[in-house]
Coordinates of C-alpha atoms in Angstrom, one line a residue:
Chain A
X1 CA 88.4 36.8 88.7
X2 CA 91.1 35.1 87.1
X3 CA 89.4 32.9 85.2
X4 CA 87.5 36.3 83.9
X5 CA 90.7 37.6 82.9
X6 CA 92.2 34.5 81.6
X7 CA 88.8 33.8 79.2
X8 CA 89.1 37.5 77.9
X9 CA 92.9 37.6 77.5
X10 CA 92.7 34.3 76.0
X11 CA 89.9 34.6 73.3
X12 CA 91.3 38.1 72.2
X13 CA 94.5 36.5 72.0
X14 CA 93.7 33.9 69.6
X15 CA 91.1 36.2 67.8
X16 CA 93.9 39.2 66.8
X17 CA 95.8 36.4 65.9
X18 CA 93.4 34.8 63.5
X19 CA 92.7 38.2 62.1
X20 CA 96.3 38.6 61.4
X21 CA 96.0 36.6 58.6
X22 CA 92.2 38.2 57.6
X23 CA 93.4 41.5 57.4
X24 CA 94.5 42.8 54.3
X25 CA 96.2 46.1 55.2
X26 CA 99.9 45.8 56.8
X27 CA 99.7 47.9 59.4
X28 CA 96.3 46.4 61.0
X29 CA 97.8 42.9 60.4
X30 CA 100.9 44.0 62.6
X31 CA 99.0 45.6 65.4
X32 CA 96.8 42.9 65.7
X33 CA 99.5 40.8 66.1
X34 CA 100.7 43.1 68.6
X35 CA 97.1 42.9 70.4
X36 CA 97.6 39.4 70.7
X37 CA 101.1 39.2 72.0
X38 CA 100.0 41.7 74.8
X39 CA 97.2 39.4 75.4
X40 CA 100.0 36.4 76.0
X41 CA 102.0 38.8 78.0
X42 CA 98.8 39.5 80.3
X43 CA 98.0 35.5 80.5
X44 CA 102.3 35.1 81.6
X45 CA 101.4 37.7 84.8
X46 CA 98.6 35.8 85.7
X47 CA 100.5 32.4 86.0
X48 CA 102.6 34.4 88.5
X49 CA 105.5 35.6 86.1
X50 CA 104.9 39.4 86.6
X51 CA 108.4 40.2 85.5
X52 CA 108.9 37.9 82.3
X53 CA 104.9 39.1 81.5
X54 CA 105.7 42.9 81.4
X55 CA 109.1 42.3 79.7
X56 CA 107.5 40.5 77.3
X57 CA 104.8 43.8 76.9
X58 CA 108.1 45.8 76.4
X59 CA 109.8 44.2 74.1
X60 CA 106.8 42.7 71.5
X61 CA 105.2 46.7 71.7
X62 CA 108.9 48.3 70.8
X63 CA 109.6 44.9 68.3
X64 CA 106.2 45.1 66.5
X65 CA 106.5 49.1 66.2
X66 CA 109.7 48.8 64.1
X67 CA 108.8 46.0 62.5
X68 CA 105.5 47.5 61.6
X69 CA 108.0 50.2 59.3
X70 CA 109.7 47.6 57.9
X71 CA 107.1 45.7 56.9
X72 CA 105.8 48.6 55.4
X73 CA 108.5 49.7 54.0
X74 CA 108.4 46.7 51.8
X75 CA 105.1 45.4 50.9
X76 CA 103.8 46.6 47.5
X77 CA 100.3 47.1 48.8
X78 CA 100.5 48.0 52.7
X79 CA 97.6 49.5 53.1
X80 CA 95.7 46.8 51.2
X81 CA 93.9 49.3 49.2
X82 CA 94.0 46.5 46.6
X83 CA 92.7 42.7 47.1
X84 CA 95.8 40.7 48.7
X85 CA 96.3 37.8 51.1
X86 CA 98.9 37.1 53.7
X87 CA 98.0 33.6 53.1
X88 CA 100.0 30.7 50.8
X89 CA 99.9 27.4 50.5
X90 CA 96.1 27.8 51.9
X91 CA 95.5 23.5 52.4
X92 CA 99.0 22.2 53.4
X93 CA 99.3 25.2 56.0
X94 CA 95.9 24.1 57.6
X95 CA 96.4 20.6 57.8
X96 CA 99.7 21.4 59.3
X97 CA 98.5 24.0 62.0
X98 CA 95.3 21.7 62.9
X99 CA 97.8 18.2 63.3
X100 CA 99.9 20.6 65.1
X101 CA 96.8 21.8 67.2
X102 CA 95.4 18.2 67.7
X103 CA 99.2 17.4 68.7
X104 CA 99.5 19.8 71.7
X105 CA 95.8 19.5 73.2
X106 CA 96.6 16.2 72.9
X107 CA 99.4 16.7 75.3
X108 CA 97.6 19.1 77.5
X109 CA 94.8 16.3 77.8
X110 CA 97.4 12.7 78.2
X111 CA 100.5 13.9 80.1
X112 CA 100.6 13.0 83.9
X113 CA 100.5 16.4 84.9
X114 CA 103.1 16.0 88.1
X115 CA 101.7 17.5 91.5
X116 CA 103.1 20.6 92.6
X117 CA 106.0 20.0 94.6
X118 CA 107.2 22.7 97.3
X119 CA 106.0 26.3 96.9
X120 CA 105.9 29.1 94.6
X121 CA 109.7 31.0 95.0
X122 CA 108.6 34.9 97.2
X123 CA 110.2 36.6 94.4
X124 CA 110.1 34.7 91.2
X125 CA 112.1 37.5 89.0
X126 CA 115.5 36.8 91.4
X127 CA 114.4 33.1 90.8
X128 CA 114.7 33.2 87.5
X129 CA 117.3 35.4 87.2
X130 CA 119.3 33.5 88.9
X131 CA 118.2 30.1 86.9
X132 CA 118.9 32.0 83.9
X133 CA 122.0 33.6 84.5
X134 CA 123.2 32.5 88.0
X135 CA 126.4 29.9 87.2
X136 CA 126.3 31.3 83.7
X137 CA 126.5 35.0 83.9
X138 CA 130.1 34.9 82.3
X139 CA 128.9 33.5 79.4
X140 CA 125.8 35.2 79.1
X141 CA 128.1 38.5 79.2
X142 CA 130.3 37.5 76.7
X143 CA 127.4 36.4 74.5
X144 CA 125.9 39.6 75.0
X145 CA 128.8 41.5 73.8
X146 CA 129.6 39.1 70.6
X147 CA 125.9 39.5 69.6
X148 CA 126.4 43.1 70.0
X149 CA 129.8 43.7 68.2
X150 CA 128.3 40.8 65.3
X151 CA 125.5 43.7 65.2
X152 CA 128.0 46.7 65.1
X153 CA 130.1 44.5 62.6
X154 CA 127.4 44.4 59.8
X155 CA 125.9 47.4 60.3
X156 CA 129.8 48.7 59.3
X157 CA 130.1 46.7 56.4
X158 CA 126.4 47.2 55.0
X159 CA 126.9 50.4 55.1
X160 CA 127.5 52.2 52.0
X161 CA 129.6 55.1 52.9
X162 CA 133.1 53.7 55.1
X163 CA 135.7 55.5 56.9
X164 CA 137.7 55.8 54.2
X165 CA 134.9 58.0 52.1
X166 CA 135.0 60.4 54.9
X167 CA 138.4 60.2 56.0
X168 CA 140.0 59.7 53.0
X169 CA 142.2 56.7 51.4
X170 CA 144.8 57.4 53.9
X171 CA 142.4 58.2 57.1
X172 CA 144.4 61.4 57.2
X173 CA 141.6 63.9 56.6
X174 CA 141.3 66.8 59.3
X175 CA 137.2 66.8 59.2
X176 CA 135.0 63.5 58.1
X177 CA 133.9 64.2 54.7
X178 CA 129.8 63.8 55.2
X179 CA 126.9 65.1 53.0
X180 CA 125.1 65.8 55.8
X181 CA 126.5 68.3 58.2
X182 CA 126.6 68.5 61.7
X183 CA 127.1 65.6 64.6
X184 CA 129.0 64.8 67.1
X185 CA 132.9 66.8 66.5
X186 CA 132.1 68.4 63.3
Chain B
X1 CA 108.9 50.4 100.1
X2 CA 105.6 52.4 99.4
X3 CA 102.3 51.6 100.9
X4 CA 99.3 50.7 99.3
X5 CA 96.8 54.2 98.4
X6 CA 93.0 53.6 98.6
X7 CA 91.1 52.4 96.1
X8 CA 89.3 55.5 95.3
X9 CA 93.4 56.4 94.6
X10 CA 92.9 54.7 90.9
X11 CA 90.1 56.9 90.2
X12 CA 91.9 60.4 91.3
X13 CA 95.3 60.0 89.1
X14 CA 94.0 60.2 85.8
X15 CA 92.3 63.5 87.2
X16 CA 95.0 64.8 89.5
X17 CA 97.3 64.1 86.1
X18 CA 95.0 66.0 84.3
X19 CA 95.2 69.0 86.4
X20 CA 98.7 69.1 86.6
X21 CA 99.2 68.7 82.7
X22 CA 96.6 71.6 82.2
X23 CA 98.1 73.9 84.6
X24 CA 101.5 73.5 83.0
X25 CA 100.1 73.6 79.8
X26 CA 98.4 77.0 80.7
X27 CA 101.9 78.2 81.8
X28 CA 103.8 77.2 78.6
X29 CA 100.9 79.4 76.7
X30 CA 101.8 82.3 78.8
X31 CA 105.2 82.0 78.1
X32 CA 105.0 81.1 74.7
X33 CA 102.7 84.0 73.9
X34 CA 105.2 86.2 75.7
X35 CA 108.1 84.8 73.6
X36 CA 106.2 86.2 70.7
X37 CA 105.5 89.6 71.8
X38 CA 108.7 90.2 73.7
X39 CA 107.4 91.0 76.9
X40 CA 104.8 88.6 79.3
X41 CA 101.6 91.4 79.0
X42 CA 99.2 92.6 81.6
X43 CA 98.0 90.4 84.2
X44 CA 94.4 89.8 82.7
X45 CA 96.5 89.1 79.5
X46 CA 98.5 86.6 81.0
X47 CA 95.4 84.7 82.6
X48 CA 93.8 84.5 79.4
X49 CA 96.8 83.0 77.6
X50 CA 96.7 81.0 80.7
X51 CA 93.2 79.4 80.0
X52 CA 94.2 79.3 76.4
X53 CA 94.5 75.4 76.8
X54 CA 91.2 74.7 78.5
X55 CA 89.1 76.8 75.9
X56 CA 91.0 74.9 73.1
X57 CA 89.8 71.6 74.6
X58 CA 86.4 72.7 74.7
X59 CA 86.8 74.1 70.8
X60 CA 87.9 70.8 69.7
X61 CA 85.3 68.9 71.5
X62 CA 82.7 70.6 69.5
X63 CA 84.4 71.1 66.3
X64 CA 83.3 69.2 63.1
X65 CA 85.3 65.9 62.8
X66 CA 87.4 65.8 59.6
X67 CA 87.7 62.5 57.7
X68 CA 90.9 62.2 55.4
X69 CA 90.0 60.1 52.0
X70 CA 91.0 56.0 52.5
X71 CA 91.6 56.7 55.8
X72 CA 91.8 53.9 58.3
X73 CA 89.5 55.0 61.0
X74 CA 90.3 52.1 63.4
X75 CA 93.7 52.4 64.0
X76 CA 93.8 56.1 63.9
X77 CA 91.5 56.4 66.7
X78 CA 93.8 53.4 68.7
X79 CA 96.4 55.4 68.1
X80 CA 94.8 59.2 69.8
X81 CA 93.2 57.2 72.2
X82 CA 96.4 54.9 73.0
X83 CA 98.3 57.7 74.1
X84 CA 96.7 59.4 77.3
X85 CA 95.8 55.1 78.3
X86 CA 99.7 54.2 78.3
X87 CA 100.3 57.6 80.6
X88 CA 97.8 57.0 82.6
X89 CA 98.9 53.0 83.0
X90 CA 102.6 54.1 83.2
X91 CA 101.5 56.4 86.6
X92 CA 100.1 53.8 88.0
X93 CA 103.4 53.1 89.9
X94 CA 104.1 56.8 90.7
X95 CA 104.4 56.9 94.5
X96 CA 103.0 60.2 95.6
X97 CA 105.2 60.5 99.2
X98 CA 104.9 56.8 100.1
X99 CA 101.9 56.1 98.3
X100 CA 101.3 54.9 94.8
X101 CA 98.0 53.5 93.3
X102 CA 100.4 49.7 92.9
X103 CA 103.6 49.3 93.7
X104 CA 104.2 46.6 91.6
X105 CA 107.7 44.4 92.5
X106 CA 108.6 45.4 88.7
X107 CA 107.3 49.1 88.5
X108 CA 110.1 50.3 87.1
X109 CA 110.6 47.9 83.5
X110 CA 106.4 48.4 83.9
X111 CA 107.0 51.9 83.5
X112 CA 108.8 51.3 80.5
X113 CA 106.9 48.9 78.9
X114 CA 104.2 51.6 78.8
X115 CA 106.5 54.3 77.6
X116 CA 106.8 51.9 74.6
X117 CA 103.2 52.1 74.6
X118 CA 103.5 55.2 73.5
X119 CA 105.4 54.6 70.3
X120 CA 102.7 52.4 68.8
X121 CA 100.2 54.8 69.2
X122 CA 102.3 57.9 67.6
X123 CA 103.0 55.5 64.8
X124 CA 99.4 54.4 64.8
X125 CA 98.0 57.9 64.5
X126 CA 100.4 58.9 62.0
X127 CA 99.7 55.9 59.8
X128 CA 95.3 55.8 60.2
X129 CA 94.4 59.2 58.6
X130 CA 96.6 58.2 55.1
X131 CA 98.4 61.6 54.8
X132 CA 101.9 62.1 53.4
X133 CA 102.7 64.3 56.7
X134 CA 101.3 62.8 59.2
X135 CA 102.5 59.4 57.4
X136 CA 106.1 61.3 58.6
X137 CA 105.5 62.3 61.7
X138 CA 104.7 58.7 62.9
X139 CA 108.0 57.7 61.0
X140 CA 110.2 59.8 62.5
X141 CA 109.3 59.1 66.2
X142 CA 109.4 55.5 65.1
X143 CA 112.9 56.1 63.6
X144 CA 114.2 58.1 66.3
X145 CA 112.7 56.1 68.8
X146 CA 115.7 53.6 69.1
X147 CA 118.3 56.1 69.9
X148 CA 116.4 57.6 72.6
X149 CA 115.4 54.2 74.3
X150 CA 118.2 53.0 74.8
X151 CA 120.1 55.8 76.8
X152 CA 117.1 56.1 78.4
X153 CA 116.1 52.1 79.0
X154 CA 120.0 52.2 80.5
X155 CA 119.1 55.6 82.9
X156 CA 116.4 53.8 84.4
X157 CA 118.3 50.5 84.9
X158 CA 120.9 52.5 86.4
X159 CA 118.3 53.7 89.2
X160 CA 117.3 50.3 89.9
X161 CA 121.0 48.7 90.2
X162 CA 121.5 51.7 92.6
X163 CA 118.4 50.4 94.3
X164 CA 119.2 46.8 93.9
X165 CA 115.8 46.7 93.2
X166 CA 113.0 47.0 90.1
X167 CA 110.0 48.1 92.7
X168 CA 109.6 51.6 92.9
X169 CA 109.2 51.9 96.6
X170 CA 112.5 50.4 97.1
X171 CA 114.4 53.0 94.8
X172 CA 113.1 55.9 97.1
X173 CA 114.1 53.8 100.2
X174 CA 117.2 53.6 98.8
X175 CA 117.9 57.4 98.6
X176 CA 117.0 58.5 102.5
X177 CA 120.5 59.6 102.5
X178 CA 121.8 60.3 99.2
X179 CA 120.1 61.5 96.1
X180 CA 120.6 59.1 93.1
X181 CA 120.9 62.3 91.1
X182 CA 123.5 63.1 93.2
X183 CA 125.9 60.1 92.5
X184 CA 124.5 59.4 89.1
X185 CA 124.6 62.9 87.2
X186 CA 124.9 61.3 84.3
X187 CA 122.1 59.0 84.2
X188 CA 120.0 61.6 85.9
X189 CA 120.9 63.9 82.6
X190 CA 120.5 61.6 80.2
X191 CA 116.8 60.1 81.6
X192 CA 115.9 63.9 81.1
X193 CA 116.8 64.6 77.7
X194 CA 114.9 61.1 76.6
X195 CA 111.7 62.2 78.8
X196 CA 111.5 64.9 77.0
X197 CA 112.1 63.2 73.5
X198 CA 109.7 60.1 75.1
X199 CA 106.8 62.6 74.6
X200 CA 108.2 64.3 71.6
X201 CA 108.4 67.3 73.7
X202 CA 110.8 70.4 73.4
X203 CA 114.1 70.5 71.2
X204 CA 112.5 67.0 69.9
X205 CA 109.6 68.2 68.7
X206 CA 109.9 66.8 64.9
X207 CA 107.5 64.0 65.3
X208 CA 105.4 66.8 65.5
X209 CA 106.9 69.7 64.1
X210 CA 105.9 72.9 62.3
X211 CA 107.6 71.6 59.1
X212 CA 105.4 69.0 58.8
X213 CA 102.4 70.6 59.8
X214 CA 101.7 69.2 63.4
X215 CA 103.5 65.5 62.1
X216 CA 101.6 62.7 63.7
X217 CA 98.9 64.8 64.8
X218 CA 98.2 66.6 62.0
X219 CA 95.0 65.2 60.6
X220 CA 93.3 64.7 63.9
X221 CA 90.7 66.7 64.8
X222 CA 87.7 66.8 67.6
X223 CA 87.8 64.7 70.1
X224 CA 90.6 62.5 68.9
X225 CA 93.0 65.4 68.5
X226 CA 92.1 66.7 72.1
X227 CA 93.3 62.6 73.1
X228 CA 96.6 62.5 71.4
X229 CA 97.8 66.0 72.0
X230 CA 96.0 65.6 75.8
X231 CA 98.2 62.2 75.9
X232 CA 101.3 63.9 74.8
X233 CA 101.0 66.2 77.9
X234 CA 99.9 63.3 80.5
X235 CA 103.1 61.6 78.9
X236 CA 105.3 64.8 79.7
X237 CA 103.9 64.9 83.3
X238 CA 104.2 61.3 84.1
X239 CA 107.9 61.3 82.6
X240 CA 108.9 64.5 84.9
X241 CA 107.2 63.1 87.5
X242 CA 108.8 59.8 87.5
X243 CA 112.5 61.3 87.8
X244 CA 111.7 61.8 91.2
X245 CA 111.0 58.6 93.2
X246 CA 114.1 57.7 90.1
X247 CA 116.9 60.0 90.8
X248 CA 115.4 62.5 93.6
X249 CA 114.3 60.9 96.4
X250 CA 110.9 60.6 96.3
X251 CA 108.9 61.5 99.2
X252 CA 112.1 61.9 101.3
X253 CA 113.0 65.4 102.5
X254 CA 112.9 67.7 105.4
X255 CA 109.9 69.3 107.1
X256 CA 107.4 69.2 105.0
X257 CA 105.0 65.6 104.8
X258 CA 106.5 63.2 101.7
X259 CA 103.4 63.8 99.4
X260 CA 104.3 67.9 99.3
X261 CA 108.3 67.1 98.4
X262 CA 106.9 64.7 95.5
X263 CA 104.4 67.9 94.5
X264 CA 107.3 70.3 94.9
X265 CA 110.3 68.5 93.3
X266 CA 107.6 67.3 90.3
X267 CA 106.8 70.8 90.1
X268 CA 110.1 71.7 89.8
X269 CA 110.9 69.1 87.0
X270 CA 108.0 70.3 84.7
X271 CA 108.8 74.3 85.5
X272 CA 112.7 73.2 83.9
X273 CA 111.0 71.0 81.4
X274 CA 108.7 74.0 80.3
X275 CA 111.4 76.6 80.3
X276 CA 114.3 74.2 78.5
X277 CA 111.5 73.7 75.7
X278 CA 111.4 77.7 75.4
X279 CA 115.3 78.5 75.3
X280 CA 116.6 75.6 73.3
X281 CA 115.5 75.4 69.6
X282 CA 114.2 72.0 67.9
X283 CA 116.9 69.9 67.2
X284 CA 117.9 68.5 63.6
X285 CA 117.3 65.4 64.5
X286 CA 120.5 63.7 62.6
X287 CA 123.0 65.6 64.8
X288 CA 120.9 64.5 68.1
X289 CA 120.9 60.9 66.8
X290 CA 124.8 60.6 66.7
X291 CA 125.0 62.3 70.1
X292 CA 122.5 59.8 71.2
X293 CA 124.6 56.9 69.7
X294 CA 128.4 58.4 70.1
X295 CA 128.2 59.9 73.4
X296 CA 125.0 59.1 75.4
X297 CA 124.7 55.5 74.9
X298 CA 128.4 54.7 76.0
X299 CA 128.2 57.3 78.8
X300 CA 125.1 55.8 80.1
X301 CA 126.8 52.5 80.0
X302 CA 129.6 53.9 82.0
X303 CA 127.4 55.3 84.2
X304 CA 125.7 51.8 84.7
X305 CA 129.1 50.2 85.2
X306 CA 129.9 52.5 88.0
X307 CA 127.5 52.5 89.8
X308 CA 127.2 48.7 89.6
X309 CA 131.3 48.8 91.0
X310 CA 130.0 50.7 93.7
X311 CA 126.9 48.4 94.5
X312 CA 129.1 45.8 94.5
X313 CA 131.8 46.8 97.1
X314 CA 129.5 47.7 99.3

């Protein structure tokens, strides 16, 4: 059985990922890629990893789905109504992907694979939790919160319309000053 | 933590789901079409409106497809068919009483992986039929779609911090005594507002809204329109029904066996559901979004942070 699901999950994980680059239209090129991530995510539950395989469903689904607007948003051609390719630098990139291929099989093949020692963790999700954040969880905290405020902090100064448009120069104005109406205290 | 249902269990939720969506689809059309008269009618008029929804399946099964020009066939009919698939997979942790089809040790971020599901496909459909409005639809539950997952990713985490613990089961042990909804009003609120926007459903309607001529769904037709619209339901069901192993106990209750308080207090989620839908109108969505951002966000997190004092004092 899991060698059934591992074939499938495999083959369709490297197939949407070749077609990736085959497809000319945006948005199948980004869902495919999103079919082959799941397909990853799948293959991580079945090494035993339920909790980083469904997290890994969550976030690649909701990341691919915005991205897929960006991506969009931007391409001259997204629906590849017109010849295009997502391709360049054809030759150096295969030579590099098929060294890099040869490289890890290579791995996979020659590395004294150690025995497993002891025995899978009951509940791998507190295990690696607790690997993860255990000692750390300070810092991961206060990482959390400067990635957050670096996040806040540019979305403040990209924007083009600042406090003082809507408060005025002084910051004095009663109501913000917004073309669009409505909100939160207005 | 919930026991294991029967296998033949995986083969009656999609149907039981169905059932419940239609019935409470054939109660909306009651009320809706008494909204538009200004009274509810005769009783043989009110079971017709009732049926309304059944008969309109059965019409769009039949109907002749209609193919948009330069249309992208594929992902269109990913997208209807993606819908009622991620409801269906996100119930498979539902404990009805004690019982749910898997109670996986992560249900809950399971659950919400295939919410997420969800998105994709209402982008997807909006995107395959290459229309301007359905083009917006998809965009604009795409675009919204951030400011309702998070308050709504941070509802459900507060559940499980209550809980100590992602596996359904354990969140309706945890409430024997004491109703999550009880000491978490706030999360409780706020995972209601964002079912309801989760399936587009109600005051957030846009994706799909009148102004844009159905949004997402407004090129599908036959059989795939009876999918996505059919999904959009299931996903309404499956995100009322959820709140109650979340924030309502689950199974637990007097008197009555745990799979009839699950049946009852769903019920009851879906009947405020319906009615909310009817008295609030749609919301411009700009206002909702800085509410969503301003207010629910950091109430959530406040919510999360007390509850996580009161976990940890314990």
């Amino acid at each position: 059985m899991d060698v059934a699901v591992f074939s499938v999950a495999a083959v369709l994980a490297v197939v949407s990922g070749v077609m990736v680059f085959r497809f000319d239209s945006m948005a199948r090129a980004t869902f495919s890629l999103l079919t082959s991530l799941l397909c990853v995510g799948g293959l991580v539950v079945l090494l035993g990893l339920d909790y980083l395989g469904i997290v890994i469903v969550l976030m690649m689904t909701i990341e691919m789905a915005i991205m897929a607007v960006f991506m969009v948003m931007y391409m001259m051609d997204p629906a590849g109504l017109m010849p295009m390719t997502m391709m360049h630098n054809k030759k150096g990139a295969a030579v590099v992907c098929g060294l890099v291929f040869l490289l890890l099989a290579a791995g996979i093949l020659f590395a004294p694979w150690p025995a497993r020692r002891g025995k899978a963790p009951t509940d791998p999700t507190m295990e690696l939790g607790m690997s993860l954040m255990g000692p750390q969880m300070l810092t991961m905290m206060t990482l959390g919160m400067a990635l957050f405020a670096t996040i806040v902090a540019t979305v403040v100064l990209a924007t083009r319309r600042g406090r003082y448009d809507r408060l005025g120069d002084d910051l004095r104005a009663g109501r913000a000053d917004d073309p669009v109406r409505g909100g939160v205290g207005r | 933590m919930a026991e294991r249902a029967p296998l033949w269990a995986v083969f009656v939720l999609p149907a039981l789901l169905l059932a419940v969506a239609l019935v409470t689809a054939g109660i909306d059309a009651v009320l809706a079409a008494g909204a538009r008269k200004g009274q509810s009618g005769s009783l043989r008029e009110m079971a017709g409106r009732a049926t309304e929804p059944g008969r309109e399946v059965l019409r769009l099964l039949v109907q002749q497809p209609r193919r948009t020009r330069a249309s992208d066939v594929p992902l269109a009919r990913i997208g209807a068919a993606l819908l009622p698939v991620a409801a269906v997979l996100a119930a498979v942790v539902l404990p009805l009483g004690f019982r749910s089809v898997s109670d996986l040790p992560e249900g809950i971020v399971w659950f919400n992986a295939m919410e997420a599901l969800a998105w994709a496909a209402v982008w997807l459909a909006g995107w395959g039929p290459n229309s301007t409005l359905s083009l917006i639809g998809g965009y604009r539950f795409l675009a919204q779609g951030l400011a309702y997952e998070l308050p709504h990713m941070l509802a459900i985490t507060t559940a499980a911090l209550g809980a100590e613990s992602l596996r359904v089961g354990e969140v309706v042990d945890a409430q024997a005594g004491l109703w999550f909804a009880v000491w978490m009003p706030a999360a409780f609120g706020i995972y209601l507002l964002s079912a309801m926007a989760m399936a587009f459903w109600g005051p957030f309607d846009q994706p799909a809204g009148r102004d844009v001529a159905g949004g997402a769904a407004a090129e599908l037709s036959g059989a795939d329109r009876v999918l996505f619209l059919g999904g959009r339901w299931l996903l309404l069901v499956v995100a009322a029904a959820f709140s109650v192993p979340l924030f309502l106990g689950g199974g637990h209750g007097p008197l009555l066996p745990g799979w009839a308080w699950t049946v009852l207090k769903t019920a009851a989620v879906l009947a405020f559901l319906v009615w909310f839908r009817h008295r609030v109108p749609t919301l411009r969505m700009d206002r909702y979004l800085e509410l969503t951002w301003v207010v629910l966000t950091p109430l959530a997190i406040v919510q999360a942070l007390a509850v996580a004092v009161v976990i940890l004092n314990r």
